[in-house]
Amino acid sequence: MSGKYKTPMLDELEKGPWPSFVTEIKKAAKKSPMADDELGQLEKSYVTKRGYWKHGGIVGVLGYGGGVIGRYSSLPEEFPGVAHFHTIRINQTSGFFYTAKALREICDIWDKYGSGLTNLHGSTGDLVLLGTKTQNLEAIFAEYSSRGWDLGGSGSAMRTPSCCVGPGRCEWSNYDTLDLTYNLTQEFQDELHRPAYPYKFKIKASGCACDCVASIARADLSIIGTWKGDIQIDQTEVKKYADSGMNIKAEIIDMCPTNCMAYDGKTLRIDNAECNRCMHCIAKMTKALRPGKERGATILVGSKAPIVVGSLLSWVIVPFIKVEPPYTELKNLIRKMIEWWDDNAKPRERIGELIETKGMRPFLEAIGVPPQPQQVKEPRKDPFFFWSESDFKK
Amino acid sequence: MSGKYKTPMLDELEKGPWPSFVTEIKKAAKKSPMADDELGQLEKSYVTKRGYWKHGGIVGVLGYGGGVIGRYSSLPEEFPGVAHFHTIRINQTSGFFYTAKALREICDIWDKYGSGLTNLHGSTGDLVLLGTKTQNLEAIFAEYSSRGWDLGGSGSAMRTPSCCVGPGRCEWSNYDTLDLTYNLTQEFQDELHRPAYPYKFKIKASGCACDCVASIARADLSIIGTWKGDIQIDQTEVKKYADSGMNIKAEIIDMCPTNCMAYDGKTLRIDNAECNRCMHCIAKMTKALRPGKERGATILVGSKAPIVVGSLLSWVIVPFIKVEPPYTELKNLIRKMIEWWDDNAKPRERIGELIETKGMRPFLEAIGVPPQPQQVKEPRKDPFFFWSESDFKK
Amino acid sequence: MALPQRQTDIGPPKYDQFLPPIIKKNYGKWKYHEVLTPGTMVHVAESGDKLYTVRVGSPRLLSTETIREICDLAEKYCDGYLRFTTRNNVEFLVSDKSKMDPLLAELKVKKYSVGGIGPRVSNVIHTQGWVHCHSACTDASGLVKAMMDELYDYFTTKELPNKVRLAVACCVNMCGAVHCSDIAIVAVHRKVPTINDEMVTKTCEIPTTIASCPTSAIRPNPAKKSVTINEEKCMYCGNCFTVCPPIDIHNPEEDGVAIVVGGKIGSLRTDPKFSKLAIPFFYNEPPRWPKVVAAIKNILETYAKHAKKHERVGEWIERIGWERFFKLTGIPFTFQHIDDFTFARDTFRTSAAFKY
Amino acid sequence: MALPQRQTDIGPPKYDQFLPPIIKKNYGKWKYHEVLTPGTMVHVAESGDKLYTVRVGSPRLLSTETIREICDLAEKYCDGYLRFTTRNNVEFLVSDKSKMDPLLAELKVKKYSVGGIGPRVSNVIHTQGWVHCHSACTDASGLVKAMMDELYDYFTTKELPNKVRLAVACCVNMCGAVHCSDIAIVAVHRKVPTINDEMVTKTCEIPTTIASCPTSAIRPNPAKKSVTINEEKCMYCGNCFTVCPPIDIHNPEEDGVAIVVGGKIGSLRTDPKFSKLAIPFFYNEPPRWPKVVAAIKNILETYAKHAKKHERVGEWIERIGWERFFKLTGIPFTFQHIDDFTFARDTFRTSAAFKY
Ligand code: SRM
Ligand code: SRM
Ligand code: SRM
Ligand code: SRM
Ligand code: SF4
Ligand code: SF4
Ligand code: SF4
Ligand code: SF4
Ligand code: SF4
Ligand code: SF4
Ligand code: SF4
Ligand code: SF4
């Protein structure tokens, strides 16, 4: 069943210490002719330096509009096992926590219907099952959903929200990233499964400014934990860092972006009013420093990849918001954002692009957030600005 | 002759210690009914909060296309003295040096034909004569030109080049700003007087990075002096600064943008390879530090006011060029720049705007300057870049 | 009276004939300078020669009578040699040290404003305003006079962390260097232009007029052989007015001025910077614009109080952050502050780190 | 065999059922952590409880067989609890300290790559490439494997000034976070797409296709009921291909990869940054892209040699200046480095201060 192909090119990629994806495909190929043909086609790509996949057609499961990426080989005669080779996106768990039992179950079903190849995980966060045939889709869905697993998003829809490990294992999480992400995923089930938006909409949640889920770079809505109030200092631990050889001046004081720290060799002081909560000092002196006590998050909007007028990073919209169950305020805010976007965007226009086109003001007005200096790096440079009738009434 | 108008509003502006332009107009009004009507019309503007000038018509002197700004009152019956109120732009001297004799001569002629009001100087640099009638223009030109004074630029033409005081009185001038400016003004006489460009073109020359003529912000071509080689240090003078109470660490070392300076309380050291020649240390310790010995200039292109897509600052094109009489290399370079602009620009498109539209590459190729990292703050962020056939040949 | 024979394309007289002998001798050979008082400095040449400069404030708009007065002084104390600065001040070039005190004494008697050298306010760059320009929506000279009266001590005596460059632009054409000034005023419109259709038909080229609008707010109005303006899109730049005067952008009731801050020109320490919007609007209140003047003084003094030595206004603001600038000055932040034009993308904050 | 009853809109299983008891107990109550070795760390709770983590590199593309192997290990040492990281590594969550050494020993025997924690290289974010995507113009997995073999020590042992985040994007859609990575590869086209007119007519919506082009390079070709592309304007973004596949952007001979550097995500010390172009092009050289790998190693090691402790790649470059980056790395500067698109205006240098 396996080993149909000689793969001298790919074999080169089994050498060396880093785990080899080629070995993985070969492992799967032992059981699955689909995986074996994937191997063969990939070897051909390595020789000719081009891919052999056709544009995805629309395939899916009944009642859903997304969650499956249709994929067909352009060489179906040569590689019949990948004539269809669709991927299934399954919602990962919040924080990518699993038990061996759960993962085994996932594998069992997948071996039954698919290539035996997976991505743990996809870039958006989904658990990606790589390569199956159209006729298997309904069965796969029935098997997974009956065991509590649902499909992720694709197309012009809400995409699977994703988060950092947060309170599960991190001392800096300013809100419950796992719970919020679970809640939002549940909240937007319909929008996730039935594409009805102008384009994709992604949510990512990080517990602090380290942003371990890269939300600021690749989520239409980035939720980044932060605090109010003074950074908590344990001076004894500060001393221990100094004793253990840390150059507190060079590594901490001089690297503080706001220059709001001072250290006289004994006591570390922070002018908290000037701190911008960048996390540097806390991250590098984790035993000595902890975030302030009033916890919440900053809401940022708009990041995306460069197609087609350059990448965007997310923009600060709400400097500080409390993030506590049942997350009503945040959910309402998100719904208002999406509504405005949905009402105004052209097809394939992300929310960040729309804000750029329309201007920040209509967006802020639509979602009921006032203008604040925290939303900008600096005020405008040119003297060309709009006035509304409402600005004249006073 | 004067005092036709009551000017209660403007009279308010004769109070206070700063010299009053109202007093100046009144002084002129004593001799000139034109100036008096200017005063009357201006008082009216102060009452009604609007100007009363019409769009300039085209007026000028024979054989020239510029140098005079036509100006007509929109209330010629009410203020007949300013029915015509054109300004004459006269080329200032390099560095704005004058003798009393020369200035008196200028005044005498102006009293004869104009309002007796001037601007010393216009924002581009010209000596501006404020307010005369169409029928006087030829006479004015004959009088001035016969005494060695020529008109400045206006319209879509080369504008009067301007420069800082430079070697005339400044210890930091890296080339002869006065002589270069004089030379360039002579070189471009035809282009200055007969508008044939797509739009205005301004040249400003500063002797160092202090940029005392603001060239980087308001000249299509900014010539800013700089050097190669080590900053010259006089350690005795360094010590004197320290002794006289200068906090060398706070004021100099810590403010050096490249962090390339060190001071141990005795000796000041500069890692010249890392110095970006910003001028801070030299400017603040003028007795102790002097520019390096190989002198020249950086050529920057493109600055302008915000109309209509935002202001531009000039961009580095040639990081270092020698600037020595007869300035052949520089003149050729400028001619090539203007030629490319002239060939490619739409009407009312400044050279900076054209570079933005066409991209930096065609401009650099046209003027024969290679790409260099000094031309950018940072390389491009997006992955969308052009390739020419010539890039493939290798 | 016969006119003299005109000459063409002769350019300006060569500068060297206006240089005092001490400059000719030490041309390009200056060694250092020292600021002696806020209005005087000395430049010392390698030869040891010393050139004294006395700087005097000027309204820029000068009558020939005043120029002659200045010439008298120059002849009396400087062998007739003087110059103007790039910010329109007058500089007496004194070669003979013994003439300094008498010159200063006479300047004092004649109420000249001596100052502007070193870390302080110098003259205000400004342009025509209602005095001469059809485009003006405020008066530049009046604003300057009102400001400088109020900030007078910062010209003549008081020291600041560094130079503070002030400017006034009487319309968004910005003929001064407002766009890169420490603190500056720019006059702005706030209402869509009104259109005199008949005159548009007669005097304007319709396609050029339409093309002049940066936001594509202008559309043809074929019925009237004129144009119409989409109110939603117009941001009152006045470019249409420049190319087609019957599209009148002026509105005396709603025109006024904005204040911008934080620009700089020199490359010292930090790169040259554009000025950014601090206060989007004040009504024109001639003759002395008291609210504008008070606002500028507030910004200047907040800077003076908080900046480090040698920090320019923009450097200070960038160090503390714009959010802190608004807090310290008490200036409210409005929708107008948020860019929605060319630079919008770069000005939105893309970081979780900011001050409250 | 009858299928079980499908359910819809249930979302993912709730996370709490996958959390080990120690996490449930100390949820949100972690006090600090310590990195023990490059692949292990301990998180200490306020209660004093300790959770040990062992991180293992993964190719991300995993067979079910390997997943089952990992599950075996998790059951043996972690009561079955494990997680994946946002960079696709596997993390064994060990509650019982005594199980650490045996786990590490077995991982060693089984040739797992333990590492990636702390200031070093972690897993490379990448996406499908030739393995699965129609849009790919390189293979992501192969590049990652070749890179990580070469940089292996930086994952398992060697320390760097700070974390170095690597990524590979197999086309400009950039499904990873390439645009904000310390060092990343992005696959690029360099030739104008070829048009299969017949198929365009059949399968594409012409107006959408024309509108898809960001540079307006696409014009209608009414004769053929298709479109044409203006070669001068096309910058090979492939967006037309995405909306209309018969416009084929692929060109195996001239496709390849670029290297971008200096991006970051976190707000620590400096704002998040986009990556910028370091090397505009390498030909695809499967299976191991030796030139690309060497170039990345050069950049990484130049950084390691020159950066200060805690400085990210982008922070180091901004401190020394891009002109110095090009000098230190020996990378030639080309026309491609100069932006001529969206951000051009912001990237041109507007200062007289720069290094030679
Ligand atoms: C599977 C996945 C890559 C992976 O290997 O992990 C992926 C795969 C594709 N992406 Fe993506 N994107 C994936 C995460 C991303 C991300 C990262 C993220 O979500 O955090 C981005 C950047 C962030 C963003 O959204 O901008 C991303 C930006 C794009 C874009 C550019 C969108 C844009 O507005 O700039 C496209 C092009 C498009 O939508 O037409 C795209 C399109 C695609 C398509 C559907 C190809 C296409 O042109 O239609 C790819 C299908 C590949 C295949 O055959 O399997 N993919 N895509 C990721 C989704 C897995 C998952 O659900 O977990
Ligand atoms: C007289 C002067 C102001 C002054 O009081 O000093 C002036 C006055 C006018 N400028 Fe200016 N500009 C003057 C220096 C400038 C400068 C500063 C400079 O040259 O260093 C600038 C900014 C730099 C630049 O060139 O961008 C400047 C940018 C403009 C603009 C905007 C051009 C642009 O591309 O953004 C206009 C609008 C236009 O050209 O249509 C403009 C237009 C005008 C017009 C001709 C009005 C118009 O719309 O046609 C003004 C005539 C005023 C009058 O009635 O006397 N003026 N103008 C300055 C020339 C005097 C001289 O020759 O020395
Ligand atoms: C006379 C003048 C040149 C001229 O050709 O007319 C001049 C003359 C000097 N400048 Fe200047 N600058 C003159 C306009 C400028 C301008 C242009 C402008 O304001 O439009 C600038 C750029 C301002 C900016 O960056 O926004 C300028 C930025 C400087 C600086 C940089 C200050 C800084 O630290 O940012 C220095 C160095 C210093 O002050 O330490 C400087 C230093 C000097 C020195 C000390 C140079 C010297 O050794 O002779 C001169 C006397 C300083 C003084 O006035 O405090 N000069 N200087 C100009 C006087 C204008 C006035 O009447 O006030
Ligand atoms: C496990 C993981 C979160 C997750 O939910 O999976 C995680 C976990 C931790 N991160 Fe992270 N980060 C994780 C992805 C990220 C990302 C996202 C990414 O790389 O795509 C970032 C943003 C990177 C960037 O800025 O470009 C990230 C930027 C940080 C930083 C900031 C580093 C800096 O100084 O710039 C810290 C603080 C530090 O290292 O001192 C940090 C610190 C930490 C700590 C120490 C937090 C804690 O106390 O538990 C965790 C272990 C550190 C380590 O691995 O060295 N984590 N961390 C992710 C591990 C990925 C991996 O397998 O390597
Ligand atoms: S983003 Fe912050 S809270 Fe989340 S895992 Fe990273 S360091 Fe911890
Ligand atoms: S969090 Fe950042 S800004 Fe605040 S004190 Fe620490 S290093 Fe400074
Ligand atoms: S620009 Fe430099 S050389 Fe010219 S006057 Fe100013 S400080 Fe002197
Ligand atoms: S000129 Fe500027 S960069 Fe150079 S040593 Fe002096 S302060 Fe530093
Ligand atoms: S800024 Fe405007 S109003 Fe003032 S002189 Fe220039 S064009 Fe005229
Ligand atoms: S004022 Fe400016 S934005 Fe408004 S219509 Fe005229 S050109 Fe357009
Ligand atoms: S980056 Fe491009 S080639 Fe790679 S998975 Fe995404 S869309 Fe496909
Ligand atoms: S590749 Fe991009 S730039 Fe070229 S024609 Fe297609 S859409 Fe336009």
XYZ file of C-alpha atoms and ligand atoms in Angstrom, chain C residues 193 212-215 217-218 229 234-240 249, ligand 10:
24
model
C -17.446 75.997 -0.362
C -8.227 69.450 -8.092
C -10.186 67.817 -5.306
C -8.070 65.363 -3.313
C -11.107 63.558 -1.914
C -15.833 65.434 -3.621
C -16.457 67.463 -6.765
C -19.718 69.263 -4.088
C -15.225 67.685 1.410
C -12.548 68.422 4.004
C -12.372 72.145 3.215
C -8.861 72.202 1.833
C -9.693 74.994 -0.590
C -7.743 73.531 -3.471
C -10.830 73.901 -5.681
C -14.309 78.483 0.500
S -12.434 72.324 -0.453
Fe -10.999 70.675 -0.985
S -12.075 68.814 -0.393
Fe -13.635 70.425 -0.495
S -14.438 70.312 -2.580
Fe -12.792 71.831 -2.609
S -10.985 70.668 -3.252
Fe -12.517 69.166 -2.561
